[in-house]
XYZ file of C-alpha atoms in Angstrom:
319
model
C 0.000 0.000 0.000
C 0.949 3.380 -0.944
C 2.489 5.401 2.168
C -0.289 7.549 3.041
C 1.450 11.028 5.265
C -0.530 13.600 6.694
C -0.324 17.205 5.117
C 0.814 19.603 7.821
C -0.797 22.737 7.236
C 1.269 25.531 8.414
C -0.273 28.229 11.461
C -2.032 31.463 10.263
C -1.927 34.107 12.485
C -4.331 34.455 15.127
C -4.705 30.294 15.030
C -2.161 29.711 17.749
C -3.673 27.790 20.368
C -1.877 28.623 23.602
C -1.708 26.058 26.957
C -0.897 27.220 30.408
C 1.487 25.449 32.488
C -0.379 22.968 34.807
C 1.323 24.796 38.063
C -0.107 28.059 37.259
C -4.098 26.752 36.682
C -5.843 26.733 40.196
C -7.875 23.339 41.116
C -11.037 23.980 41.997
C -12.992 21.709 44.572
C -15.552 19.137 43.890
C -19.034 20.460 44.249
C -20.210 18.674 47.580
C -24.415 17.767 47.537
C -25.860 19.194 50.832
C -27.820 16.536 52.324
C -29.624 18.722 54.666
C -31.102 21.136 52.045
C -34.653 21.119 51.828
C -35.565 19.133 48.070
C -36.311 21.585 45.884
C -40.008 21.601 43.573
C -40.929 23.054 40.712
C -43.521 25.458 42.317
C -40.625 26.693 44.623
C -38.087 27.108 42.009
C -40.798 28.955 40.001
C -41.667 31.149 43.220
C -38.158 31.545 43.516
C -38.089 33.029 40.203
C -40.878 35.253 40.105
C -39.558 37.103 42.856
C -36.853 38.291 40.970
C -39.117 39.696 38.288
C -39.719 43.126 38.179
C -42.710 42.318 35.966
C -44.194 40.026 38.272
C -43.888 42.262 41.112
C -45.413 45.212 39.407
C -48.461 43.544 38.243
C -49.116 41.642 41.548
C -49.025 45.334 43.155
C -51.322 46.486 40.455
C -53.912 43.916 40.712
C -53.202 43.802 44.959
C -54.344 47.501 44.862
C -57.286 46.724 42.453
C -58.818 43.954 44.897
C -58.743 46.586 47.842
C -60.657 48.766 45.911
C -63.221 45.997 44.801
C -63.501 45.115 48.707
C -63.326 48.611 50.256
C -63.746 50.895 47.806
C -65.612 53.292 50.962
C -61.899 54.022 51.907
C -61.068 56.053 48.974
C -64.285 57.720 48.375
C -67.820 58.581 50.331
C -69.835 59.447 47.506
C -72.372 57.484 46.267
C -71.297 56.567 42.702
C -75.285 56.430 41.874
C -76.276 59.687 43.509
C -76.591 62.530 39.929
C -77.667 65.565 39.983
C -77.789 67.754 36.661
C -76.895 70.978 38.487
C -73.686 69.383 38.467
C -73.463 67.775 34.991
C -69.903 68.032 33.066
C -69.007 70.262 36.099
C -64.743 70.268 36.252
C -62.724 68.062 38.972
C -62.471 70.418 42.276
C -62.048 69.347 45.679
C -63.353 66.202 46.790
C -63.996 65.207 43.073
C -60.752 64.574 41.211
C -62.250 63.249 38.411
C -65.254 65.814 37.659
C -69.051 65.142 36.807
C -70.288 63.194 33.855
C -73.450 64.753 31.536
C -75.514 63.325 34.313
C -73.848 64.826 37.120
C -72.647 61.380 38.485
C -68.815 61.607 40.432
C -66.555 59.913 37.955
C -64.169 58.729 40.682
C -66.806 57.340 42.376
C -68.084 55.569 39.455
C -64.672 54.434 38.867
C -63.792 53.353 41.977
C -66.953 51.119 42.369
C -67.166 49.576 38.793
C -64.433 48.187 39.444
C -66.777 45.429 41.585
C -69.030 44.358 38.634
C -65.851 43.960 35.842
C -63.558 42.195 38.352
C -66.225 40.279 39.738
C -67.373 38.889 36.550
C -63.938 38.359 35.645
C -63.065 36.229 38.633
C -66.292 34.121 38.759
C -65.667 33.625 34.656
C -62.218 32.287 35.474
C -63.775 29.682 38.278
C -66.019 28.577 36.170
C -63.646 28.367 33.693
C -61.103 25.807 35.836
C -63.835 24.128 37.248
C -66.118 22.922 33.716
C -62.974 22.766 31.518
C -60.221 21.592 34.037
C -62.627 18.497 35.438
C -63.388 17.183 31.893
C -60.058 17.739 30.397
C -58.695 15.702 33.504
C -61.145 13.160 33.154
C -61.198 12.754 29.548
C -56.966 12.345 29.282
C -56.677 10.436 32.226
C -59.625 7.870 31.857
C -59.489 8.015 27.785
C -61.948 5.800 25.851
C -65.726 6.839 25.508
C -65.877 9.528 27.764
C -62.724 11.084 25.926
C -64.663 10.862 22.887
C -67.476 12.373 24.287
C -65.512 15.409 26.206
C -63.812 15.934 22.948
C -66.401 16.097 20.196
C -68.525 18.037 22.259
C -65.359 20.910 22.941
C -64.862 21.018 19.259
C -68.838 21.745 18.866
C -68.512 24.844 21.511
C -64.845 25.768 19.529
C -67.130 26.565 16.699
C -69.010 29.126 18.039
C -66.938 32.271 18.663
C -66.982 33.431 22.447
C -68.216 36.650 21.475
C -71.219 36.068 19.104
C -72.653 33.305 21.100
C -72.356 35.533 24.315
C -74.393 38.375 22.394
C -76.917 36.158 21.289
C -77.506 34.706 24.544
C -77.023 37.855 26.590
C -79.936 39.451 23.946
C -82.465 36.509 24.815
C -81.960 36.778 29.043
C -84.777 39.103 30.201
C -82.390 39.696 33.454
C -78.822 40.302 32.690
C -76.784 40.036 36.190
C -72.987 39.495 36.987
C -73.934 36.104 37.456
C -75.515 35.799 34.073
C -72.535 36.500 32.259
C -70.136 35.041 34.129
C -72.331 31.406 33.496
C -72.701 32.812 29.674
C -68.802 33.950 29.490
C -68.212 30.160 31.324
C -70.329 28.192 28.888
C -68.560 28.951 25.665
C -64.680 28.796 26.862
C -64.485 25.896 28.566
C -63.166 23.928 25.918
C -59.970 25.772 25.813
C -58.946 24.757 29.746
C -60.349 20.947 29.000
C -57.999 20.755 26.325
C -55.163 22.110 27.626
C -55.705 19.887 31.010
C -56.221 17.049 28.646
C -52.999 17.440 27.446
C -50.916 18.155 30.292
C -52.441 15.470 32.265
C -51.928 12.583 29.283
C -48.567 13.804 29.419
C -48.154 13.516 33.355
C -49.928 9.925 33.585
C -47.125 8.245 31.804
C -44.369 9.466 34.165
C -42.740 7.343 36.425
C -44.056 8.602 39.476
C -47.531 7.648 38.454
C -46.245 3.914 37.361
C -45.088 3.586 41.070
C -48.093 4.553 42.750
C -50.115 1.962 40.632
C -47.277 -0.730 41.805
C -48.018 0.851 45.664
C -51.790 -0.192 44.982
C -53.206 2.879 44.746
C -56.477 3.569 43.063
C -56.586 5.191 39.895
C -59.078 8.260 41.156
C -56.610 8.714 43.899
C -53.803 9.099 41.613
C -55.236 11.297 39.821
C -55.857 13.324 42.638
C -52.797 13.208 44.924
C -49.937 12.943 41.682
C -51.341 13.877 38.257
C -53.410 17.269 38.894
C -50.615 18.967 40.668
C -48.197 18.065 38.479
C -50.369 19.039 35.624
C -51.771 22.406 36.648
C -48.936 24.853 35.598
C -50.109 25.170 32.356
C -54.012 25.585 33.733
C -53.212 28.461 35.961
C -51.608 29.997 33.318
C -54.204 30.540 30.636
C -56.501 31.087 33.552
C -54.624 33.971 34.791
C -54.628 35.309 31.219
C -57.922 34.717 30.640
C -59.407 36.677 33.467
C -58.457 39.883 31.901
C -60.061 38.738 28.702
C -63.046 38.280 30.480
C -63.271 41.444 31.978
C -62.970 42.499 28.266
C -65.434 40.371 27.068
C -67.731 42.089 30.094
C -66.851 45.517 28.998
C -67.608 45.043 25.669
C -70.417 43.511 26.331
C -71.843 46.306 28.490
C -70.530 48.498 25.760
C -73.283 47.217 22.880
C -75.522 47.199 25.415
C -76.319 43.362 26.089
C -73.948 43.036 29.282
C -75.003 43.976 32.636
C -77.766 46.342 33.257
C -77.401 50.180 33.663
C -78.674 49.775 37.016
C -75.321 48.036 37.373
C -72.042 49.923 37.852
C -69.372 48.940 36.033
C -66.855 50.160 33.954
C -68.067 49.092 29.919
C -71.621 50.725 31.171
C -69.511 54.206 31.395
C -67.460 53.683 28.596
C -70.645 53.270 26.886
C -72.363 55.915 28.281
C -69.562 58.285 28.001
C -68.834 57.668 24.216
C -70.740 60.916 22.962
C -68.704 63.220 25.222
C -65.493 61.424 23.703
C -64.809 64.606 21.485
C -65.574 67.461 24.184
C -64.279 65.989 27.533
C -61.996 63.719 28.678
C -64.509 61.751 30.932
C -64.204 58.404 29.076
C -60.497 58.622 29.784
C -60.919 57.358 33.431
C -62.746 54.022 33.147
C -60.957 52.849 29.939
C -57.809 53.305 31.901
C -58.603 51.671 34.622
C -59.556 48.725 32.976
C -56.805 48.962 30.675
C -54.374 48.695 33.593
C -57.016 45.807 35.058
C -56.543 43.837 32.075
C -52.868 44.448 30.984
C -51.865 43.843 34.737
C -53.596 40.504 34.710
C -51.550 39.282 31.543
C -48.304 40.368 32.266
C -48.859 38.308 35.871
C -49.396 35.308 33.122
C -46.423 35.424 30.948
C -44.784 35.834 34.284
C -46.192 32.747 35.145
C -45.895 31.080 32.261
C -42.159 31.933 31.780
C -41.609 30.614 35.885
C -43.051 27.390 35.232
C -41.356 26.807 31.783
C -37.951 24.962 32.140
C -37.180 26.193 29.322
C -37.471 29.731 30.022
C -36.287 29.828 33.106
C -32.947 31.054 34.100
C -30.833 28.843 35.922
């Protein structure tokens, strides 16, 4: 055979590859594993993480301050935000009324202040309802499979068809009595399917884990295991979207109020003044103050869910 030598190809410049003597490179010592540490989780490495976002933090103050208001709101006003009086209609903010009058010489702050109750509360009770249709039949459905997965599935891509917001006009526009409890069922009804799908998933992904495999060597029941070791180690993704759902649901309200098929105008709430403010939009600033309050509502709520969502990610999270 034909001697076969290796061409040596000579060194550019800036190629030189440089070693330092072993004496001058310091030995560093072997990480030791601390056997009294408390074992670590990923809820506590994701709380551990979201208190080092400045996001997070911002938003939880934001929507901290918003539920005070929604359960005291007496401590920042003591005006009655349904007392009007048209000597005082479009009147200018002075003291005691920051905000001014409306056309029909209602306090703005006041109204602000307390609509905050109706929009929040329909948000919240939305979001339970939410978890509690979607997140029980998703569970069900991916951990049992078979028939009832059939079932939960076909009849979540019958309610996908029907956008949230038509179907919630329609059926707002046939209640005779539209209360926050109304459309928080109505908001409910059609958006389920999104939460049992994504609970679906994550819990057909956590039933094949190891963890699970063990319990059912240990004997225990299936129901029980579903309890005690899937759902919590399925529910990240669940709170996420709920989190980000609430503010669409106090959207959805507000818009809703807006056309005129949400809650009642006996109701205070903040798409009933948006609404009701809309001709003045031109002349006065008074429709500035309840679209930014729900604006910061609503953007507060889903910045606290990419928070979320970034905490409980492995992949996003910085380690």
């Amino acid at each position: 055979m034909p001697d076969q030598t290796t061409e040596v190809r000579p060194i550019r410049p800036g190629q030189e590859h440089f070693v330092a003597p072993p004496d001058e490179v310091e030995v560093l010592a072997t990480d030791r594993l601390d056997e009294t540490a408390a074992p670590t989780s990923v809820w506590r490495d994701a709380w551990r993480q979201l208190r080092r976002n400045p996001i997070f933090i911002a938003a939880a103050v934001l929507i901290a301050f918003v539920l005070v208001v929604v359960a005291w709101p007496s401590l920042f006003t003591n005006l009655d935000p349904r007392y009007c009086s048209g000597d005082f209609s479009m009147h200018d903010p002075g003291s005691g009324h920051p905000f001014g009058f409306d056309k029909q010489g209602c306090d703005i702050f006041a109204r602000t202040l307390y609509g905050a109750r109706a929009s929040v509360a329909v948000g919240v009770g939305a979001t339970v309802l939410f978890v509690l249709i979607g997140g029980v039949l998703g569970a069900l459905s991916g951990y049992y499979g078979g028939l009832l997965d059939s079932i939960v599935s076909r009849v979540a891509e019958i309610f996908y068809a029907l956008p949230l917001m038509l179907a919630a006009i329609v059926v707002m526009q046939l209640l005779d009595s539209r209360t926050i409890f109304t459309v928080m069922l109505t908001l409910a009804s059609f958006s389920w399917p999104q939460a049992a799908r994504i609970a679906r998933s994550a819990v057909i992904q956590a039933k094949g884990s190891e963890y699970v495999t063990a319990a059912k060597a240990l004997g225990v029941s299936r129901f029980r295991t579903l309890i005690r070791h899937v759902l919590p180690n399925s529910a990240g993704p669940l709170i996420v979207v709920s989190t980000i759902s609430l503010g669409a649901f106090i959207v959805t309200e507000a818009t809703l109020s807006y056309l005129g098929v949400g809650l009642s105008r006996t109701v205070v709430s903040w798409g009933g003044d948006i609404a009701a403010d809309q001709k003045e939009i031109r002349t006065s600033g008074i429709l500035f103050y309840p679209a930014t309050a729900l604006a910061l509502t609503v953007l507060s709520f889903i910045l606290l869910g990419d928070a979320v969502r970034d905490a409980l990610d492995p992949k996003a999270r910085k380690r």
